[in-house]
Amino acid sequence: MKKYGFLGLGIMGQAMAANLLKADFTVTVWNRTASKCESLINKGASHRETPAEVVASSDITFAMVSDPVAARKICFGKQGVLEGITMGKGYIDVSTIDPQTSIEISQAISNNGGRFLEAPVSGSKKPAEDGALVFLCAGDKSLYQEAIPALEIMGKKSFYFGDAGFGARMKLVINMIMGTMMTALCEGLSLGKKAGLNMSDILDVLDQGVIANQMFRLKGPMMVEGNFPTAFPLKHMQKDMRLALLMGDDNGQALYTAGAANFSYIKARNKGFDDGDFSAVLQAIKE
Ligand code: NAP
């Protein structure tokens, strides 16, 4: 039976690793803040002190960390993933990072005899808990095929887009659209309220038309109540907007709407909403 590793046990990693354990997979975990490993250890996970040790004791290791800086740190850093990679081992980074970082990690893993897959996810805390994520995979095809049983436990659908970099690009395009949809909703709610409309009425009208969508339906009522339970941290949404804008630069694509949305997320970060849900951007927009 295959042995799995899991590095990074934040909102998403915690839920994803728990689902692997629930399905009776053998899982070894590591997190920078070790206390976050406890609930998974109680559910049957093993624990190692470093990413290198997790990789050395696993056939396939998943990583779910914040951003490109963290992804590089756990891969290239001291006692990092690279030190544990040997011939044939699989490393799957499911974090949302830029294509360039992902390609560099991919090359380093394969230079050490390992196999790399990027598999950023679409879906948030609840889909992660429900095993209903969507994986946007690219990289080593044999690893993709081998990982399918685990991907099917954690997700409802997997796509494979070819060489490393294309999964990261897809994820940034999707999140850039989502991030701009959110700020458009916030500006509409805020304008409506200042013009004397009821925000709940705005949501009801939106929900009957062609732009009705699950995100407005899920987040809208909580936003109207001023309730922003963190599912997708605002700091990560702003990171995705920033990475998408850089991708725009690299590809000669002007991104006016996303650029404006990014300013709203930066403003919200400056106001202290880093760890709030990304829907808390409403607080910055309405001021
Ligand atoms: P999170 O709760 O903030 O967790 C971040 C994880 O990264 C934690 O385990 C953290 O360790 C680790 N980390 C951060 N910096 C590190 C470093 N320098 N070295 C080692 N580990 C480091 O974030 P999340 O919501 O789980 O998101 C994780 C990734 O998934 C992000 O790329 C995010 O954009 C993406 N994503 C999130 C969602 C969502 O709805 N939440 C949906 C899709 C994709 P500590 O515990 O020690 O801080």
CSV table of C-alpha atoms and ligand atoms in Angstrom, one decimal:
chain,number,residue,atom,x,y,z
A,1,MET,CA,0.0,0.0,0.0
A,2,LYS,CA,1.3,3.5,-0.9
A,3,LYS,CA,2.5,5.8,1.8
A,4,TYR,CA,1.5,9.5,1.5
A,5,GLY,CA,3.1,12.6,3.1
A,6,PHE,CA,1.4,15.9,3.7
A,7,LEU,CA,3.3,19.2,4.3
A,8,GLY,CA,1.4,22.3,5.3
A,9,LEU,CA,-1.6,21.9,7.5
A,10,GLY,CA,-3.4,25.3,7.3
A,11,ILE,CA,-7.1,25.7,6.5
A,12,MET,CA,-6.8,23.6,3.3
A,13,GLY,CA,-4.1,21.1,4.2
A,14,GLN,CA,-5.7,20.1,7.5
A,15,ALA,CA,-9.0,19.2,5.8
A,16,MET,CA,-7.3,17.4,2.8
A,17,ALA,CA,-5.0,15.3,5.0
A,18,ALA,CA,-7.9,14.4,7.3
A,19,ASN,CA,-9.8,13.0,4.3
A,20,LEU,CA,-6.9,10.8,3.3
A,21,LEU,CA,-6.8,9.5,6.8
A,22,LYS,CA,-10.6,8.9,6.8
A,23,ALA,CA,-10.1,6.8,3.7
A,24,ASP,CA,-7.6,4.7,5.6
A,25,PHE,CA,-4.6,6.0,3.7
A,26,THR,CA,-1.2,5.9,5.4
A,27,VAL,CA,-0.3,9.5,6.0
A,28,THR,CA,2.8,11.2,7.5
A,29,VAL,CA,2.5,14.9,8.3
A,30,TRP,CA,4.6,18.0,8.9
A,31,ASN,CA,3.8,21.6,9.5
A,32,ARG,CA,6.0,24.6,10.3
A,33,THR,CA,3.9,25.2,13.4
A,34,ALA,CA,4.1,21.7,14.9
A,35,SER,CA,1.0,22.1,17.1
A,36,LYS,CA,-1.2,22.0,13.9
A,37,CYS,CA,-0.2,18.3,13.4
A,38,GLU,CA,-1.9,17.2,16.7
A,39,SER,CA,-5.5,16.7,15.5
A,40,LEU,CA,-4.2,14.6,12.5
A,41,ILE,CA,-1.9,12.6,14.7
A,42,ASN,CA,-5.0,11.8,16.9
A,43,LYS,CA,-6.7,10.7,13.7
A,44,GLY,CA,-3.9,8.2,12.9
A,45,ALA,CA,-1.2,10.2,11.1
A,46,SER,CA,2.5,9.8,11.7
A,47,HIS,CA,4.6,12.9,12.2
A,48,ARG,CA,8.2,13.8,11.2
A,49,GLU,CA,10.3,16.8,12.2
A,50,THR,CA,11.2,18.0,8.7
A,51,PRO,CA,9.9,18.0,5.1
A,52,ALA,CA,12.9,15.9,4.1
A,53,GLU,CA,12.0,13.2,6.6
A,54,VAL,CA,8.3,13.1,5.4
A,55,VAL,CA,9.4,12.8,1.8
A,56,ALA,CA,11.9,10.1,2.7
A,57,SER,CA,9.3,8.0,4.4
A,58,SER,CA,6.5,8.5,1.8
A,59,ASP,CA,6.0,7.4,-1.8
A,60,ILE,CA,4.0,10.5,-2.7
A,61,THR,CA,4.1,13.8,-0.7
A,62,PHE,CA,1.6,16.6,-1.0
A,63,ALA,CA,2.4,20.2,-0.1
A,64,MET,CA,-0.2,22.9,0.7
A,65,VAL,CA,1.5,26.1,1.8
A,66,SER,CA,0.7,29.8,1.5
A,67,ASP,CA,2.7,31.2,-1.4
A,68,PRO,CA,5.8,31.0,-3.7
A,69,VAL,CA,8.1,32.0,-0.8
A,70,ALA,CA,6.8,29.1,1.4
A,71,ALA,CA,6.8,26.7,-1.5
A,72,ARG,CA,10.4,27.5,-2.2
A,73,LYS,CA,11.4,27.3,1.4
A,74,ILE,CA,10.0,23.8,2.0
A,75,CYS,CA,11.5,22.5,-1.2
A,76,PHE,CA,14.9,24.1,-1.4
A,77,GLY,CA,15.5,25.0,2.3
A,78,LYS,CA,17.6,23.1,4.8
A,79,GLN,CA,16.0,19.7,5.5
A,80,GLY,CA,13.6,20.5,2.7
A,81,VAL,CA,11.8,18.3,0.2
A,82,LEU,CA,14.9,18.0,-2.1
A,83,GLU,CA,16.9,16.4,0.6
A,84,GLY,CA,14.4,13.6,0.9
A,85,ILE,CA,13.8,13.0,-2.8
A,86,THR,CA,15.2,9.7,-4.3
A,87,MET,CA,14.6,7.9,-7.6
A,88,GLY,CA,10.9,7.7,-8.5
A,89,LYS,CA,9.4,9.5,-5.5
A,90,GLY,CA,6.5,11.8,-6.1
A,91,TYR,CA,6.1,15.4,-5.0
A,92,ILE,CA,2.8,17.1,-5.6
A,93,ASP,CA,2.5,20.8,-4.8
A,94,VAL,CA,-1.2,21.8,-4.5
A,95,SER,CA,-0.5,25.4,-3.3
A,96,THR,CA,-1.4,28.4,-5.4
A,97,ILE,CA,1.9,29.7,-6.8
A,98,ASP,CA,3.2,31.3,-9.9
A,99,PRO,CA,4.2,29.1,-12.9
A,100,GLN,CA,7.9,30.1,-12.8
A,101,THR,CA,8.3,28.9,-9.2
A,102,SER,CA,6.4,25.7,-10.0
A,103,ILE,CA,8.7,25.0,-13.1
A,104,GLU,CA,11.8,25.6,-11.0
A,105,ILE,CA,10.6,23.2,-8.3
A,106,SER,CA,9.7,20.7,-11.0
A,107,GLN,CA,13.2,20.8,-12.6
A,108,ALA,CA,14.9,20.5,-9.2
A,109,ILE,CA,12.8,17.5,-8.3
A,110,SER,CA,13.4,15.7,-11.6
A,111,ASN,CA,17.2,16.6,-11.4
A,112,ASN,CA,17.2,14.6,-8.2
A,113,GLY,CA,15.4,11.6,-9.8
A,114,GLY,CA,11.9,12.4,-8.5
A,115,ARG,CA,8.7,13.2,-10.2
A,116,PHE,CA,6.7,16.4,-9.8
A,117,LEU,CA,3.1,17.4,-10.3
A,118,GLU,CA,1.5,20.8,-9.7
A,119,ALA,CA,-2.1,20.4,-8.7
A,120,PRO,CA,-3.5,23.7,-7.3
A,121,VAL,CA,-7.1,23.4,-6.2
A,122,SER,CA,-10.3,25.2,-7.1
A,123,GLY,CA,-12.7,25.2,-4.1
A,124,SER,CA,-12.4,26.5,-0.5
A,125,LYS,CA,-12.6,25.3,3.1
A,126,LYS,CA,-15.9,23.5,2.8
A,127,PRO,CA,-15.1,21.7,-0.5
A,128,ALA,CA,-11.8,20.7,1.1
A,129,GLU,CA,-13.7,19.2,4.1
A,130,ASP,CA,-16.2,17.5,1.8
A,131,GLY,CA,-13.6,16.0,-0.5
A,132,ALA,CA,-15.1,18.1,-3.3
A,133,LEU,CA,-12.1,20.1,-4.6
A,134,VAL,CA,-11.1,20.5,-8.3
A,135,PHE,CA,-7.5,19.7,-9.1
A,136,LEU,CA,-5.8,21.6,-11.9
A,137,CYS,CA,-2.8,19.3,-12.6
A,138,ALA,CA,0.2,19.6,-14.8
A,139,GLY,CA,3.6,17.9,-14.8
A,140,ASP,CA,4.6,14.3,-14.6
A,141,LYS,CA,1.8,12.2,-16.2
A,142,SER,CA,2.8,8.9,-14.5
A,143,LEU,CA,2.6,10.6,-11.1
A,144,TYR,CA,-0.8,12.1,-12.0
A,145,GLN,CA,-2.1,8.7,-12.9
A,146,GLU,CA,-0.6,7.2,-9.7
A,147,ALA,CA,-2.1,10.0,-7.5
A,148,ILE,CA,-5.6,9.6,-8.9
A,149,PRO,CA,-6.9,7.5,-5.9
A,150,ALA,CA,-5.8,10.2,-3.5
A,151,LEU,CA,-7.1,13.0,-5.7
A,152,GLU,CA,-10.4,11.2,-5.9
A,153,ILE,CA,-10.6,11.1,-2.1
A,154,MET,CA,-9.8,14.8,-1.7
A,155,GLY,CA,-11.7,16.1,-4.8
A,156,LYS,CA,-14.6,15.7,-7.2
A,157,LYS,CA,-12.7,16.3,-10.4
A,158,SER,CA,-9.2,16.5,-11.8
A,159,PHE,CA,-7.9,18.1,-14.9
A,160,TYR,CA,-4.5,17.4,-16.5
A,161,PHE,CA,-3.1,20.3,-18.6
A,162,GLY,CA,0.3,19.0,-19.7
A,163,ASP,CA,3.7,20.4,-18.7
A,164,ALA,CA,4.4,22.0,-15.3
A,165,GLY,CA,3.3,25.6,-15.3
A,166,PHE,CA,-0.1,25.1,-17.0
A,167,GLY,CA,-1.9,24.1,-13.8
A,168,ALA,CA,-0.5,27.2,-12.0
A,169,ARG,CA,-1.6,29.4,-15.0
A,170,MET,CA,-5.1,28.0,-15.0
A,171,LYS,CA,-5.4,28.5,-11.2
A,172,LEU,CA,-4.3,32.2,-11.4
A,173,VAL,CA,-6.7,32.9,-14.3
A,174,ILE,CA,-9.6,31.4,-12.3
A,175,ASN,CA,-8.8,33.2,-9.1
A,176,MET,CA,-8.3,36.5,-10.9
A,177,ILE,CA,-11.8,36.2,-12.3
A,178,MET,CA,-13.1,35.3,-8.8
A,179,GLY,CA,-11.3,38.1,-7.1
A,180,THR,CA,-12.7,40.7,-9.5
A,181,MET,CA,-16.2,39.3,-9.2
A,182,MET,CA,-16.0,39.7,-5.5
A,183,THR,CA,-14.9,43.4,-5.6
A,184,ALA,CA,-17.6,44.0,-8.3
A,185,LEU,CA,-20.2,42.6,-5.8
A,186,CYS,CA,-18.8,44.7,-3.0
A,187,GLU,CA,-18.9,47.9,-5.0
A,188,GLY,CA,-22.5,47.2,-6.0
A,189,LEU,CA,-23.6,46.4,-2.5
A,190,SER,CA,-21.9,49.5,-1.1
A,191,LEU,CA,-23.2,51.8,-3.8
A,192,GLY,CA,-26.7,50.4,-3.4
A,193,LYS,CA,-26.7,50.9,0.3
A,194,LYS,CA,-25.4,54.5,0.1
A,195,ALA,CA,-28.1,55.1,-2.5
A,196,GLY,CA,-30.8,53.9,-0.1
A,197,LEU,CA,-31.3,50.3,-1.3
A,198,ASN,CA,-31.5,47.2,0.9
A,199,MET,CA,-28.4,45.0,0.4
A,200,SER,CA,-30.5,41.8,0.8
A,201,ASP,CA,-32.8,43.0,-1.9
A,202,ILE,CA,-29.8,43.5,-4.2
A,203,LEU,CA,-28.8,39.9,-3.6
A,204,ASP,CA,-32.3,38.6,-4.2
A,205,VAL,CA,-32.4,40.4,-7.6
A,206,LEU,CA,-29.0,39.2,-8.6
A,207,ASP,CA,-30.0,35.6,-7.7
A,208,GLN,CA,-32.8,35.7,-10.3
A,209,GLY,CA,-30.7,36.8,-13.2
A,210,VAL,CA,-28.0,35.4,-15.5
A,211,ILE,CA,-25.2,36.5,-13.2
A,212,ALA,CA,-26.5,34.4,-10.3
A,213,ASN,CA,-23.7,32.3,-9.0
A,214,GLN,CA,-22.7,30.1,-6.1
A,215,MET,CA,-20.2,32.5,-4.6
A,216,PHE,CA,-22.7,35.4,-4.4
A,217,ARG,CA,-25.3,33.0,-3.0
A,218,LEU,CA,-22.9,31.6,-0.4
A,219,LYS,CA,-21.0,34.7,0.7
A,220,GLY,CA,-23.6,37.5,0.0
A,221,PRO,CA,-25.9,37.0,3.0
A,222,MET,CA,-23.0,36.7,5.4
A,223,MET,CA,-21.4,39.9,4.0
A,224,VAL,CA,-24.7,41.7,4.4
A,225,GLU,CA,-24.7,40.7,8.1
A,226,GLY,CA,-21.1,41.8,8.5
A,227,ASN,CA,-20.0,38.3,9.1
A,228,PHE,CA,-16.8,37.1,7.4
A,229,PRO,CA,-15.8,33.7,8.7
A,230,THR,CA,-12.4,32.9,7.1
A,231,ALA,CA,-12.6,30.2,4.4
A,232,PHE,CA,-10.2,31.8,2.0
A,233,PRO,CA,-7.8,34.3,3.8
A,234,LEU,CA,-7.8,37.8,2.2
A,235,LYS,CA,-4.0,37.9,2.2
A,236,HIS,CA,-4.0,34.8,-0.1
A,237,MET,CA,-6.6,36.4,-2.5
A,238,GLN,CA,-4.4,39.5,-2.8
A,239,LYS,CA,-1.4,37.2,-3.4
A,240,ASP,CA,-3.3,35.5,-6.3
A,241,MET,CA,-4.3,38.9,-7.8
A,242,ARG,CA,-0.6,40.0,-7.6
A,243,LEU,CA,0.6,36.8,-9.3
A,244,ALA,CA,-2.1,37.0,-12.0
A,245,LEU,CA,-1.1,40.6,-12.7
A,246,LEU,CA,2.6,39.5,-13.0
A,247,MET,CA,1.4,36.8,-15.5
A,248,GLY,CA,-0.4,39.6,-17.4
A,249,ASP,CA,2.9,41.5,-17.6
A,250,ASP,CA,4.7,38.4,-18.8
A,251,ASN,CA,2.1,37.8,-21.5
A,252,GLY,CA,1.5,41.4,-22.7
A,253,GLN,CA,-2.1,41.3,-21.4
A,254,ALA,CA,-3.5,44.5,-19.9
A,255,LEU,CA,-5.6,43.7,-16.8
A,256,TYR,CA,-7.4,46.9,-15.9
A,257,THR,CA,-10.3,45.3,-13.9
A,258,ALA,CA,-8.0,42.9,-12.0
A,259,GLY,CA,-5.5,45.8,-11.3
A,260,ALA,CA,-8.3,47.9,-9.8
A,261,ALA,CA,-9.5,44.9,-7.7
A,262,ASN,CA,-6.0,44.3,-6.5
A,263,PHE,CA,-5.9,47.9,-5.0
A,264,SER,CA,-9.1,47.1,-3.0
A,265,TYR,CA,-7.5,43.9,-1.6
A,266,ILE,CA,-4.3,45.9,-0.7
A,267,LYS,CA,-6.4,48.5,1.0
A,268,ALA,CA,-8.1,45.8,3.0
A,269,ARG,CA,-4.8,44.3,4.0
A,270,ASN,CA,-3.6,47.7,5.1
A,271,LYS,CA,-6.7,48.0,7.3
A,272,GLY,CA,-5.8,44.7,9.0
A,273,PHE,CA,-8.0,42.2,7.2
A,274,ASP,CA,-5.1,39.9,6.2
A,275,ASP,CA,-6.5,36.8,8.0
A,276,GLY,CA,-10.2,37.6,7.5
A,277,ASP,CA,-12.1,36.0,4.6
A,278,PHE,CA,-11.5,37.6,1.2
A,279,SER,CA,-15.2,38.8,1.3
A,280,ALA,CA,-14.1,41.2,4.1
A,281,VAL,CA,-12.8,43.4,1.2
A,282,LEU,CA,-16.3,44.8,1.5
A,283,GLN,CA,-15.2,46.6,4.7
A,284,ALA,CA,-12.4,48.4,2.8
A,285,ILE,CA,-14.6,49.2,-0.2
A,286,LYS,CA,-17.5,50.7,1.7
A,287,GLU,CA,-15.3,53.2,3.6
B,1,NAP,P1,-3.3,29.0,5.6
B,1,NAP,O1,-4.4,28.5,6.4
B,1,NAP,O2,-2.8,30.4,5.7
B,1,NAP,O3,-2.1,27.9,5.7
B,1,NAP,C1,-0.9,28.2,5.1
B,1,NAP,C2,0.1,27.1,5.4
B,1,NAP,O4,1.4,27.4,4.8
B,1,NAP,C3,0.3,26.8,6.8
B,1,NAP,O5,0.5,25.4,7.0
B,1,NAP,C4,1.6,27.6,7.1
B,1,NAP,O6,2.3,27.1,8.2
B,1,NAP,C5,2.4,27.3,5.8
B,1,NAP,N1,3.5,28.2,5.6
B,1,NAP,C6,3.4,29.6,5.4
B,1,NAP,N2,4.6,30.1,5.3
B,1,NAP,C7,5.5,29.1,5.4
B,1,NAP,C8,6.9,29.0,5.4
B,1,NAP,N3,7.7,30.0,5.1
B,1,NAP,N4,7.5,27.8,5.5
B,1,NAP,C9,6.7,26.7,5.8
B,1,NAP,N5,5.3,26.7,5.8
B,1,NAP,C10,4.7,27.9,5.6
B,1,NAP,O7,-3.7,28.9,4.0
B,1,NAP,P2,-4.8,27.9,3.2
B,1,NAP,O8,-6.1,28.6,3.1
B,1,NAP,O9,-4.7,26.5,3.8
B,1,NAP,O10,-4.1,28.0,1.8
B,1,NAP,C11,-3.0,27.3,1.4
B,1,NAP,C12,-2.8,27.5,-0.1
B,1,NAP,O11,-4.0,27.1,-0.8
B,1,NAP,C13,-2.5,28.9,-0.5
B,1,NAP,O12,-1.6,28.9,-1.6
B,1,NAP,C14,-3.9,29.4,-1.0
B,1,NAP,O13,-3.8,30.4,-1.9
B,1,NAP,C15,-4.5,28.1,-1.6
B,1,NAP,N6,-5.9,28.0,-1.6
B,1,NAP,C16,-6.7,28.3,-0.5
B,1,NAP,C17,-8.1,28.2,-0.6
B,1,NAP,C18,-8.9,28.5,0.6
B,1,NAP,O14,-10.1,28.7,0.3
B,1,NAP,N7,-8.4,28.6,1.8
B,1,NAP,C19,-8.7,27.7,-1.8
B,1,NAP,C20,-7.9,27.3,-2.8
B,1,NAP,C21,-6.5,27.5,-2.8
B,1,NAP,P3,2.0,27.6,9.7
B,1,NAP,O15,0.9,26.8,10.2
B,1,NAP,O16,3.3,27.3,10.5
B,1,NAP,O17,1.7,29.1,9.6
